[in-house]
């Protein structure tokens, strides 16, 4: 007998706009935090103990915030907005100042990707001003590292993921384009390693499991498309996972590699087992498109939550499969 | 001459034994007697003398010994001497005479050491295989050509030995005499006798043997009800022996032929059941008995196939397989198929025989059809077709789901088998255990070792096919219920009940109709005032609505909405529905819908009001309604059982549960609106609807629904009037031919007894109670339907309880006086 469908353990309201992006930060300090970027240009810092917004950062001149992340070692917050800029915030000791900003030139919705290449040194990949252009710079020095442009016309860059493979010297970059192609770039060589046509429609989102070298991407179709990297770094498409309703805006794999969550246009968050992509749950709470999902990185596995941000101005938090022997409090 | 000589000698010995006190004389006399029964070469008597002694004097001598068993000389004999001389006489002479004397002695002696002595001799008599000698002596006809009476007595003694000893010895009975030990012993002694017969037949000299006595013993044991024990020993051995040995087969056939007519039935019944695991042995053992013996033929072709429905299906397989196995018996198979198909198709049998029997006959029909060859089928084609058509009609007419299913399965199977110009019947029915078993009969039975071996082959292979099964750790994550994960449609559901009604009346857009139907129930419940304005109109629309767009869950959605309407705006809606129930131009389904809606609404009203009516109520009701096809009788049975449970007093200590908070019953004030209008007009047949005629399906449901209204009206002031009216109503149809109607009637009676206040029961029905009781007792005893019987018993118990309570309470009768 299957368990009844779960309901959220609590919700966060009052963001005042669609929640484009979510980011947990539970490592530093005592209070687990959740950052959210809204369509009205505000970044909310939610205290997950009091379940209130601790601080609201207004930035990007009121333009929509499409991506937030933290630079763990420096305690800085990084956010990207539709004002074609990436901003760096200093949040230490209660401050909330903009310390730097990077002009990207991209007017699209592509979220940037951050990778800590060596302690304190970060690589930031973002879509550039040209249609197919991806730029990589080093932070905090803002030194340009490279620019990646494919030979053929692929349309706008839709989503990117920068990662460091265990074998091999330099970082690699996965990018999804407007015509549904996926490209794997070698950043140091500035060359394309492989290419695959994952979708007939634009790639809306992708996520990648660096341990298993396996990723999955979503589009506006009724399916998710998983793929794999073989030893020669070739992208190999695998059997599609069907969805009930079309459209996925965001995908996220839990840190332990067990779960995959998808943010659906059908107002639902779907949870799959990551290894076999078996559907496990369809979380229904939101009344509008879900735009982003995130898994908490809390040290205590039992307090690792799933957060979903939606166009209906709400963030829902779910506790599913968070203890080892299955889930009892969901 | 010799006989004279023997007589004198024996007389002298017996005199000595009676009168003499000298031990030497006694011993000499015993020795002399012994010499007549001793076969040894050193014996000094001639064979003629011995034969004469055995014929005429042995019984007398033994009787003399038994009558002198209390004599002093017997005590003085040494133990060894006594065993050799005294006991030995019993164990060496003709066994039939010894057994008779022993049984007579046991019958006449009082409990004493002497009786114990005789008992121990009898034990040794049995243990030393004397029974086999006895039977064998009758096979050889060496036993004196005795009178029929003597033979009858002997048979009686052999077969009833456990009863005789148990009657005499009471608690001191020996284990050997208990049926569980004695009858297997008797069976193995019979086998020994048969074996000797076989050897004698195979021998050079070709001795003639008669199996009459063994056959009589077998018959008598079986008719006395010990066939299972005896045949459990006999049948496997006979089956093994007849496997390859023709002489054994002939012996078995002869044995069965010699069983007297009046006992052959129980022998055959026992034999068939003890051969369940060896289906082919039946033919080997009984041979062509079915052709020669009229009684056996009747038992095999008629009683076993049509009447003994308590037997397992394997019995049918054995019997039909037996008939099909031999060319000479083949015509009987065809004859059997004729009679079975007639029995199956008989409309009166469909109505009046128990369901189990119908299933049994159906199995017989399918099995025998399966055994026929194509040419034989061709010959029987027209008859079978007739049976199929007529029988299916009467089965499909039935109100009982199982019978209908049987009709469908048989229709499918027969049409497949007969290959009627390439067309096959195909029905839609839910599979259950019975239908699966019936369908499995059409595939020939496989021998038991085949599937086992194939399983062995596939076993290891299937475990190998999953190379990465160890990686599969998703399994530890149990999925949540994802039934709510449906496709979302673009249109938005209506927000007002009036919009909903408009859509249902006029819209041609399937998506909008579906959305309206889905939200209708919650809209009805959300706004009672809006509902009251259009309740009757909406009910009318829903009642006439058809599933044009095959909407998922259409029936339950429609029903839930109608129930919500009837519960929210009770009086106008019930008035409308009860009037429509008897009006023209409705299908049976619609009338049944009306009844179901009324019943569910009454149930909902009679439940206490929950404080908060949250939206989950709607979904909860939805899940309840998944049992939409109203044929399921479980529901009301649960209701009755719950009621009886609550009437059962349970004494217990400890904290009592807090009293439930009293809430007004919403059903009590409107119960009459549900109930009485349905009692009007039932006897007015119309062009399309004849409740007391052909539409007994609706009648059964109507009575049942009325019973439910009655049951829910417990403690309502109107319950007494309702009960009176209901009993009057059902009285007219209590002997209805359809069991669903009878079940409904009994359910109604049950609920009347449960819900009527007991003082009213006695006051209002004092004149009818006696008749009712007699009727219920009749039904409880004789109704072919098991449910009817148990319901009748239930009603009787309730009636008695209620009456007893009333009569024991002096206060209760005071209003009358």
PDB file of N, CA and C in Angstrom, chain B residues 218-267:
ATOM      1  N   UNK B 218     -16.384 -55.897   1.722  1.00  0.00           N
ATOM      2  CA  UNK B 218     -16.035 -54.548   1.259  1.00  0.00           C
ATOM      3  C   UNK B 218     -17.279 -53.662   1.193  1.00  0.00           C
ATOM      4  N   UNK B 219     -18.332 -54.205   0.593  1.00  0.00           N
ATOM      5  CA  UNK B 219     -19.562 -53.436   0.466  1.00  0.00           C
ATOM      6  C   UNK B 219     -20.116 -53.047   1.809  1.00  0.00           C
ATOM      7  N   UNK B 220     -20.124 -53.993   2.722  1.00  0.00           N
ATOM      8  CA  UNK B 220     -20.739 -53.717   4.017  1.00  0.00           C
ATOM      9  C   UNK B 220     -19.925 -52.683   4.801  1.00  0.00           C
ATOM     10  N   UNK B 221     -18.598 -52.815   4.733  1.00  0.00           N
ATOM     11  CA  UNK B 221     -17.757 -51.822   5.423  1.00  0.00           C
ATOM     12  C   UNK B 221     -18.034 -50.431   4.865  1.00  0.00           C
ATOM     13  N   UNK B 222     -18.132 -50.352   3.542  1.00  0.00           N
ATOM     14  CA  UNK B 222     -18.325 -49.032   2.935  1.00  0.00           C
ATOM     15  C   UNK B 222     -19.684 -48.455   3.297  1.00  0.00           C
ATOM     16  N   UNK B 223     -20.729 -49.296   3.244  1.00  0.00           N
ATOM     17  CA  UNK B 223     -22.055 -48.740   3.524  1.00  0.00           C
ATOM     18  C   UNK B 223     -22.141 -48.301   4.975  1.00  0.00           C
ATOM     19  N   UNK B 224     -21.324 -48.915   5.836  1.00  0.00           N
ATOM     20  CA  UNK B 224     -21.359 -48.490   7.245  1.00  0.00           C
ATOM     21  C   UNK B 224     -20.504 -47.265   7.481  1.00  0.00           C
ATOM     22  N   UNK B 225     -19.954 -46.680   6.436  1.00  0.00           N
ATOM     23  CA  UNK B 225     -19.292 -45.390   6.597  1.00  0.00           C
ATOM     24  C   UNK B 225     -17.814 -45.459   6.869  1.00  0.00           C
ATOM     25  N   UNK B 226     -17.205 -46.625   6.623  1.00  0.00           N
ATOM     26  CA  UNK B 226     -15.768 -46.684   6.858  1.00  0.00           C
ATOM     27  C   UNK B 226     -15.003 -46.751   5.554  1.00  0.00           C
ATOM     28  N   UNK B 227     -15.655 -46.291   4.469  1.00  0.00           N
ATOM     29  CA  UNK B 227     -15.023 -46.462   3.166  1.00  0.00           C
ATOM     30  C   UNK B 227     -13.708 -45.691   3.081  1.00  0.00           C
ATOM     31  N   UNK B 228     -13.651 -44.504   3.703  1.00  0.00           N
ATOM     32  CA  UNK B 228     -12.429 -43.721   3.564  1.00  0.00           C
ATOM     33  C   UNK B 228     -11.229 -44.437   4.157  1.00  0.00           C
ATOM     34  N   UNK B 229     -11.412 -45.026   5.376  1.00  0.00           N
ATOM     35  CA  UNK B 229     -10.275 -45.683   6.029  1.00  0.00           C
ATOM     36  C   UNK B 229      -9.865 -46.926   5.246  1.00  0.00           C
ATOM     37  N   UNK B 230     -10.861 -47.722   4.877  1.00  0.00           N
ATOM     38  CA  UNK B 230     -10.553 -48.989   4.218  1.00  0.00           C
ATOM     39  C   UNK B 230      -9.940 -48.738   2.842  1.00  0.00           C
ATOM     40  N   UNK B 231     -10.569 -47.830   2.103  1.00  0.00           N
ATOM     41  CA  UNK B 231     -10.085 -47.625   0.741  1.00  0.00           C
ATOM     42  C   UNK B 231      -8.772 -46.850   0.707  1.00  0.00           C
ATOM     43  N   UNK B 232      -8.496 -46.111   1.780  1.00  0.00           N
ATOM     44  CA  UNK B 232      -7.199 -45.447   1.835  1.00  0.00           C
ATOM     45  C   UNK B 232      -6.080 -46.477   1.805  1.00  0.00           C
ATOM     46  N   UNK B 233      -6.338 -47.659   2.350  1.00  0.00           N
ATOM     47  CA  UNK B 233      -5.337 -48.725   2.299  1.00  0.00           C
ATOM     48  C   UNK B 233      -5.459 -49.503   0.990  1.00  0.00           C
ATOM     49  N   UNK B 234      -6.705 -49.803   0.633  1.00  0.00           N
ATOM     50  CA  UNK B 234      -6.927 -50.690  -0.520  1.00  0.00           C
ATOM     51  C   UNK B 234      -6.553 -50.015  -1.845  1.00  0.00           C
ATOM     52  N   UNK B 235      -7.067 -48.781  -2.032  1.00  0.00           N
ATOM     53  CA  UNK B 235      -6.998 -48.187  -3.367  1.00  0.00           C
ATOM     54  C   UNK B 235      -5.569 -48.020  -3.885  1.00  0.00           C
ATOM     55  N   UNK B 236      -4.645 -47.467  -3.085  1.00  0.00           N
ATOM     56  CA  UNK B 236      -3.297 -47.285  -3.635  1.00  0.00           C
ATOM     57  C   UNK B 236      -2.661 -48.620  -4.045  1.00  0.00           C
ATOM     58  N   UNK B 237      -2.899 -49.635  -3.208  1.00  0.00           N
ATOM     59  CA  UNK B 237      -2.299 -50.937  -3.495  1.00  0.00           C
ATOM     60  C   UNK B 237      -2.915 -51.522  -4.777  1.00  0.00           C
ATOM     61  N   UNK B 238      -4.237 -51.436  -4.867  1.00  0.00           N
ATOM     62  CA  UNK B 238      -4.889 -51.972  -6.064  1.00  0.00           C
ATOM     63  C   UNK B 238      -4.416 -51.218  -7.297  1.00  0.00           C
ATOM     64  N   UNK B 239      -4.291 -49.893  -7.143  1.00  0.00           N
ATOM     65  CA  UNK B 239      -3.846 -49.097  -8.278  1.00  0.00           C
ATOM     66  C   UNK B 239      -2.459 -49.534  -8.725  1.00  0.00           C
ATOM     67  N   UNK B 240      -1.586 -49.785  -7.745  1.00  0.00           N
ATOM     68  CA  UNK B 240      -0.224 -50.185  -8.097  1.00  0.00           C
ATOM     69  C   UNK B 240      -0.212 -51.573  -8.727  1.00  0.00           C
ATOM     70  N   UNK B 241      -1.005 -52.494  -8.137  1.00  0.00           N
ATOM     71  CA  UNK B 241      -0.976 -53.872  -8.623  1.00  0.00           C
ATOM     72  C   UNK B 241      -1.572 -53.989 -10.022  1.00  0.00           C
ATOM     73  N   UNK B 242      -2.629 -53.207 -10.276  1.00  0.00           N
ATOM     74  CA  UNK B 242      -3.288 -53.346 -11.574  1.00  0.00           C
ATOM     75  C   UNK B 242      -2.519 -52.643 -12.672  1.00  0.00           C
ATOM     76  N   UNK B 243      -1.462 -51.964 -12.296  1.00  0.00           N
ATOM     77  CA  UNK B 243      -0.756 -51.161 -13.293  1.00  0.00           C
ATOM     78  C   UNK B 243      -0.265 -52.015 -14.452  1.00  0.00           C
ATOM     79  N   UNK B 244       0.304 -53.169 -14.100  1.00  0.00           N
ATOM     80  CA  UNK B 244       0.857 -53.978 -15.191  1.00  0.00           C
ATOM     81  C   UNK B 244       0.317 -55.412 -15.183  1.00  0.00           C
ATOM     82  N   UNK B 245      -0.347 -55.773 -14.113  1.00  0.00           N
ATOM     83  CA  UNK B 245      -0.713 -57.185 -13.949  1.00  0.00           C
ATOM     84  C   UNK B 245      -2.157 -57.400 -14.378  1.00  0.00           C
ATOM     85  N   UNK B 246      -2.336 -58.164 -15.419  1.00  0.00           N
ATOM     86  CA  UNK B 246      -3.689 -58.373 -15.947  1.00  0.00           C
ATOM     87  C   UNK B 246      -4.530 -59.214 -14.991  1.00  0.00           C
ATOM     88  N   UNK B 247      -3.864 -60.194 -14.325  1.00  0.00           N
ATOM     89  CA  UNK B 247      -4.629 -61.043 -13.399  1.00  0.00           C
ATOM     90  C   UNK B 247      -5.214 -60.202 -12.270  1.00  0.00           C
ATOM     91  N   UNK B 248      -4.402 -59.297 -11.757  1.00  0.00           N
ATOM     92  CA  UNK B 248      -4.882 -58.410 -10.702  1.00  0.00           C
ATOM     93  C   UNK B 248      -6.091 -57.617 -11.203  1.00  0.00           C
ATOM     94  N   UNK B 249      -5.996 -57.146 -12.447  1.00  0.00           N
ATOM     95  CA  UNK B 249      -7.129 -56.369 -12.974  1.00  0.00           C
ATOM     96  C   UNK B 249      -8.384 -57.205 -12.980  1.00  0.00           C
ATOM     97  N   UNK B 250      -8.247 -58.456 -13.461  1.00  0.00           N
ATOM     98  CA  UNK B 250      -9.439 -59.302 -13.524  1.00  0.00           C
ATOM     99  C   UNK B 250      -9.994 -59.547 -12.137  1.00  0.00           C
ATOM    100  N   UNK B 251      -9.072 -59.742 -11.176  1.00  0.00           N
ATOM    101  CA  UNK B 251      -9.528 -59.953  -9.794  1.00  0.00           C
ATOM    102  C   UNK B 251     -10.298 -58.732  -9.298  1.00  0.00           C
ATOM    103  N   UNK B 252      -9.760 -57.542  -9.582  1.00  0.00           N
ATOM    104  CA  UNK B 252     -10.439 -56.330  -9.134  1.00  0.00           C
ATOM    105  C   UNK B 252     -11.816 -56.212  -9.788  1.00  0.00           C
ATOM    106  N   UNK B 253     -11.878 -56.454 -11.090  1.00  0.00           N
ATOM    107  CA  UNK B 253     -13.163 -56.329 -11.774  1.00  0.00           C
ATOM    108  C   UNK B 253     -14.177 -57.280 -11.172  1.00  0.00           C
ATOM    109  N   UNK B 254     -13.698 -58.493 -10.910  1.00  0.00           N
ATOM    110  CA  UNK B 254     -14.580 -59.517 -10.342  1.00  0.00           C
ATOM    111  C   UNK B 254     -15.066 -59.068  -8.960  1.00  0.00           C
ATOM    112  N   UNK B 255     -14.110 -58.534  -8.209  1.00  0.00           N
ATOM    113  CA  UNK B 255     -14.444 -58.072  -6.860  1.00  0.00           C
ATOM    114  C   UNK B 255     -15.561 -57.045  -6.917  1.00  0.00           C
ATOM    115  N   UNK B 256     -15.392 -56.049  -7.793  1.00  0.00           N
ATOM    116  CA  UNK B 256     -16.397 -54.997  -7.888  1.00  0.00           C
ATOM    117  C   UNK B 256     -17.726 -55.547  -8.402  1.00  0.00           C
ATOM    118  N   UNK B 257     -17.642 -56.505  -9.326  1.00  0.00           N
ATOM    119  CA  UNK B 257     -18.874 -57.089  -9.859  1.00  0.00           C
ATOM    120  C   UNK B 257     -19.652 -57.783  -8.758  1.00  0.00           C
ATOM    121  N   UNK B 258     -18.916 -58.366  -7.811  1.00  0.00           N
ATOM    122  CA  UNK B 258     -19.569 -59.159  -6.787  1.00  0.00           C
ATOM    123  C   UNK B 258     -20.102 -58.337  -5.620  1.00  0.00           C
ATOM    124  N   UNK B 259     -19.785 -57.085  -5.592  1.00  0.00           N
ATOM    125  CA  UNK B 259     -20.339 -56.253  -4.505  1.00  0.00           C
ATOM    126  C   UNK B 259     -21.853 -56.167  -4.721  1.00  0.00           C
ATOM    127  N   UNK B 260     -22.627 -56.472  -3.690  1.00  0.00           N
ATOM    128  CA  UNK B 260     -24.078 -56.448  -3.872  1.00  0.00           C
ATOM    129  C   UNK B 260     -24.573 -55.067  -4.303  1.00  0.00           C
ATOM    130  N   UNK B 261     -25.647 -55.093  -5.084  1.00  0.00           N
ATOM    131  CA  UNK B 261     -26.218 -53.871  -5.660  1.00  0.00           C
ATOM    132  C   UNK B 261     -26.427 -52.777  -4.624  1.00  0.00           C
ATOM    133  N   UNK B 262     -26.922 -53.172  -3.457  1.00  0.00           N
ATOM    134  CA  UNK B 262     -27.311 -52.133  -2.506  1.00  0.00           C
ATOM    135  C   UNK B 262     -26.113 -51.439  -1.886  1.00  0.00           C
ATOM    136  N   UNK B 263     -24.912 -52.020  -2.066  1.00  0.00           N
ATOM    137  CA  UNK B 263     -23.737 -51.407  -1.457  1.00  0.00           C
ATOM    138  C   UNK B 263     -22.788 -50.792  -2.480  1.00  0.00           C
ATOM    139  N   UNK B 264     -23.085 -51.000  -3.759  1.00  0.00           N
ATOM    140  CA  UNK B 264     -22.109 -50.596  -4.770  1.00  0.00           C
ATOM    141  C   UNK B 264     -21.893 -49.079  -4.770  1.00  0.00           C
ATOM    142  N   UNK B 265     -22.950 -48.320  -4.431  1.00  0.00           N
ATOM    143  CA  UNK B 265     -22.818 -46.866  -4.498  1.00  0.00           C
ATOM    144  C   UNK B 265     -21.757 -46.348  -3.533  1.00  0.00           C
ATOM    145  N   UNK B 266     -21.835 -46.842  -2.294  1.00  0.00           N
ATOM    146  CA  UNK B 266     -20.868 -46.306  -1.334  1.00  0.00           C
ATOM    147  C   UNK B 266     -19.457 -46.775  -1.665  1.00  0.00           C
ATOM    148  N   UNK B 267     -19.329 -47.968  -2.242  1.00  0.00           N
ATOM    149  CA  UNK B 267     -17.997 -48.420  -2.643  1.00  0.00           C
ATOM    150  C   UNK B 267     -17.441 -47.513  -3.732  1.00  0.00           C
TER     151      UNK B 267
END
